[in-house]
């Protein structure tokens, strides 16, 4: 009986994490949910998939997401998922883990000021400092440059209100684009970090 209760609690924690992450690899769930070694994590996720709480799709590696049964079980409001989001989402999850899984992490929450609006891929505060995350996956450099201009304007607003400059965190897999993003942020005077 005790073992069953523990299993149910573990499942619900994993389901809730998948609700937050949208898509996740075994490795990401292993770290975020402390599932132990690869064999143990595989065994847990295999059982959950067999029980139809989660589903998966095979890409370079297996990627997990909430099934309709899993969504119902935890009362998720997650809408329809698109395969085109997978790479972007996995990159955002990798950065979330790399940044130490900030407690205040919020995904795609709009920021508005005046007539302007930005939807960062994620945002969080650490030590009272605002951080905004942008994942450079498929958008054009022109789009990135336009966003940097908006972040420059937002930096002034945050500085006036909170007396600090926010940090813009870019995550890209391309060395060439990393250099271009660094150059654009430096030119605009936006405090930034590149991963």
Coordinates of C-alpha atoms in Angstrom, one line a residue:
X1 CA 0.0 0.0 0.0
X2 CA 2.8 2.4 1.0
X3 CA 4.7 1.6 -2.2
X4 CA 1.6 2.3 -4.3
X5 CA 1.1 5.7 -2.7
X6 CA 4.8 6.6 -3.3
X7 CA 4.4 5.5 -6.9
X8 CA 1.3 7.7 -7.4
X9 CA 3.1 10.7 -5.8
X10 CA 6.2 10.2 -8.0
X11 CA 4.0 9.9 -11.1
X12 CA 2.1 13.1 -10.3
X13 CA 5.4 15.0 -9.8
X14 CA 6.6 13.9 -13.2
X15 CA 3.3 14.8 -14.8
X16 CA 3.4 18.2 -13.2
X17 CA 6.9 18.8 -14.4
X18 CA 5.9 17.7 -17.9
X19 CA 3.1 20.2 -17.7
X20 CA 5.6 22.9 -17.0
X21 CA 8.2 21.8 -19.5
X22 CA 5.8 20.8 -22.3
X23 CA 8.3 18.4 -23.8
X24 CA 11.2 16.7 -22.1
X25 CA 13.9 14.1 -22.8
X26 CA 14.6 11.3 -20.3
X27 CA 17.8 13.1 -19.3
X28 CA 16.0 16.4 -18.6
X29 CA 13.4 14.5 -16.4
X30 CA 16.2 12.6 -14.7
X31 CA 17.7 15.8 -13.6
X32 CA 14.6 17.8 -12.8
X33 CA 12.9 15.0 -10.9
X34 CA 16.0 13.3 -9.5
X35 CA 15.1 9.9 -11.1
X36 CA 18.5 8.4 -10.4
X37 CA 20.4 6.5 -13.1
X38 CA 19.4 6.0 -16.7
X39 CA 18.0 2.5 -16.1
X40 CA 15.8 3.6 -13.3
X41 CA 14.6 6.7 -15.2
X42 CA 13.9 4.5 -18.3
X43 CA 12.0 2.0 -16.2
X44 CA 9.8 4.7 -14.6
X45 CA 9.0 6.5 -17.9
X46 CA 8.4 3.2 -19.7
X47 CA 5.8 2.2 -17.0
X48 CA 4.1 5.6 -17.2
X49 CA 3.9 5.3 -21.0
X50 CA 2.5 1.8 -20.7
X51 CA -0.1 3.2 -18.3
X52 CA -0.8 5.9 -20.9
X53 CA -0.1 8.8 -18.5
X54 CA 2.5 10.1 -20.9
X55 CA 3.2 9.8 -24.6
X56 CA 6.4 10.0 -26.5
X57 CA 7.8 10.8 -30.0
X58 CA 11.1 9.6 -31.3
X59 CA 13.4 12.2 -32.7
X60 CA 17.2 12.0 -32.2
X61 CA 16.1 10.6 -28.8
X62 CA 12.8 9.9 -27.2
X63 CA 10.8 13.0 -26.2
X64 CA 8.0 12.8 -23.7
X65 CA 4.9 14.8 -23.2
X66 CA 1.6 14.6 -21.4
X67 CA -1.1 12.3 -22.8
X68 CA -4.8 13.4 -22.6
X69 CA -5.1 10.9 -19.7
X70 CA -2.1 12.5 -17.9
X71 CA -3.5 16.0 -18.5
X72 CA -6.8 15.0 -17.0
X73 CA -5.1 13.4 -14.0
X74 CA -3.4 16.6 -12.9
X75 CA -5.9 19.1 -14.2
X76 CA -3.6 20.5 -16.9
X77 CA -4.8 23.3 -19.1
X78 CA -2.1 22.5 -21.7
X79 CA -3.5 23.0 -25.2
X80 CA -2.7 21.2 -28.3
X81 CA 1.0 20.6 -28.8
X82 CA 2.9 21.0 -32.1
X83 CA 5.9 19.0 -33.2
X84 CA 7.5 22.1 -34.6
X85 CA 7.9 23.4 -31.0
X86 CA 10.0 20.4 -29.8
X87 CA 13.5 21.5 -30.6
X88 CA 12.9 25.0 -29.3
X89 CA 11.3 23.7 -26.1
X90 CA 14.1 21.2 -25.4
X91 CA 16.6 24.0 -25.8
X92 CA 14.7 26.1 -23.3
X93 CA 14.6 23.2 -20.9
X94 CA 18.4 22.6 -21.3
X95 CA 19.0 26.3 -20.4
X96 CA 16.5 26.1 -17.5
X97 CA 18.6 23.2 -16.1
X98 CA 21.9 24.9 -16.9
X99 CA 20.8 28.1 -15.0
X100 CA 20.1 26.0 -11.9
X101 CA 16.3 25.7 -12.4
X102 CA 15.3 29.1 -11.1
X103 CA 12.2 29.1 -8.8
X104 CA 10.6 32.1 -10.5
X105 CA 11.0 30.7 -14.0
X106 CA 8.0 31.6 -16.2
X107 CA 7.5 30.5 -19.8
X108 CA 6.3 32.9 -22.5
X109 CA 4.7 35.4 -20.1
X110 CA 4.1 38.7 -21.9
X111 CA 5.8 41.9 -20.7
X112 CA 4.0 45.2 -21.7
X113 CA 5.0 48.8 -21.2
X114 CA 3.5 51.8 -23.0
X115 CA 2.5 50.6 -26.4
X116 CA 5.2 47.9 -26.4
X117 CA 4.9 44.2 -25.8
X118 CA 7.5 41.4 -25.6
X119 CA 7.0 37.7 -25.1
X120 CA 10.3 36.3 -23.9
X121 CA 10.8 32.5 -24.2
X122 CA 11.2 32.6 -20.4
X123 CA 11.8 35.1 -17.6
X124 CA 12.9 34.9 -14.0
X125 CA 14.3 37.0 -11.2
X126 CA 17.5 36.1 -9.3
X127 CA 18.8 38.2 -6.4
X128 CA 16.3 40.9 -7.3
X129 CA 17.6 41.1 -10.9
X130 CA 15.2 40.6 -13.8
X131 CA 16.4 38.0 -16.5
X132 CA 14.8 37.5 -19.8
X133 CA 15.5 34.4 -22.0
X134 CA 15.5 34.2 -25.7
X135 CA 16.1 30.9 -27.6
X136 CA 17.6 31.4 -31.0
X137 CA 16.4 28.4 -33.0
X138 CA 14.5 29.3 -36.2
X139 CA 13.9 33.0 -36.1
X140 CA 15.7 35.3 -38.5
X141 CA 18.5 37.6 -37.3
X142 CA 16.3 40.5 -38.3
X143 CA 13.7 39.4 -35.8
X144 CA 16.4 39.0 -33.1
X145 CA 17.7 42.5 -33.8
X146 CA 14.1 43.9 -33.5
X147 CA 13.7 42.1 -30.2
X148 CA 17.0 43.5 -28.9
X149 CA 15.8 47.1 -29.7
X150 CA 12.7 46.3 -27.6
X151 CA 14.8 44.9 -24.8
X152 CA 16.9 48.1 -24.9
X153 CA 13.7 50.2 -24.3
X154 CA 12.5 47.7 -21.6
X155 CA 15.9 48.0 -19.9
X156 CA 15.3 51.8 -19.4
X157 CA 11.9 51.1 -18.0
X158 CA 13.2 48.5 -15.5
X159 CA 16.1 50.7 -14.6
X160 CA 13.7 53.6 -13.7
X161 CA 11.4 51.3 -11.7
X162 CA 13.8 48.8 -10.1
X163 CA 17.2 50.6 -10.2
X164 CA 19.0 47.8 -12.1
X165 CA 19.6 46.8 -15.7
X166 CA 17.9 43.5 -16.6
X167 CA 19.9 40.7 -18.2
X168 CA 19.0 39.3 -21.6
X169 CA 20.1 35.6 -21.9
X170 CA 20.5 34.2 -25.4
X171 CA 20.8 30.5 -26.1
X172 CA 21.9 29.5 -29.6
X173 CA 23.7 26.4 -31.0
X174 CA 25.4 28.4 -33.8
X175 CA 28.8 30.1 -33.1
X176 CA 28.2 32.5 -36.0
X177 CA 24.8 33.6 -34.7
X178 CA 26.2 33.8 -31.1
X179 CA 28.8 36.4 -32.4
X180 CA 26.0 38.4 -34.3
X181 CA 23.8 38.4 -31.2
X182 CA 26.7 39.5 -29.0
X183 CA 27.5 42.3 -31.4
X184 CA 23.8 43.5 -31.7
X185 CA 23.4 43.5 -27.8
X186 CA 26.7 45.3 -27.3
X187 CA 25.8 47.9 -29.9
X188 CA 22.4 48.5 -28.3
X189 CA 23.9 48.7 -24.8
X190 CA 21.8 45.7 -23.6
X191 CA 23.3 43.7 -20.7
X192 CA 23.5 40.2 -22.0
X193 CA 24.8 36.7 -21.5
X194 CA 25.2 34.1 -24.3
X195 CA 24.9 30.4 -23.9

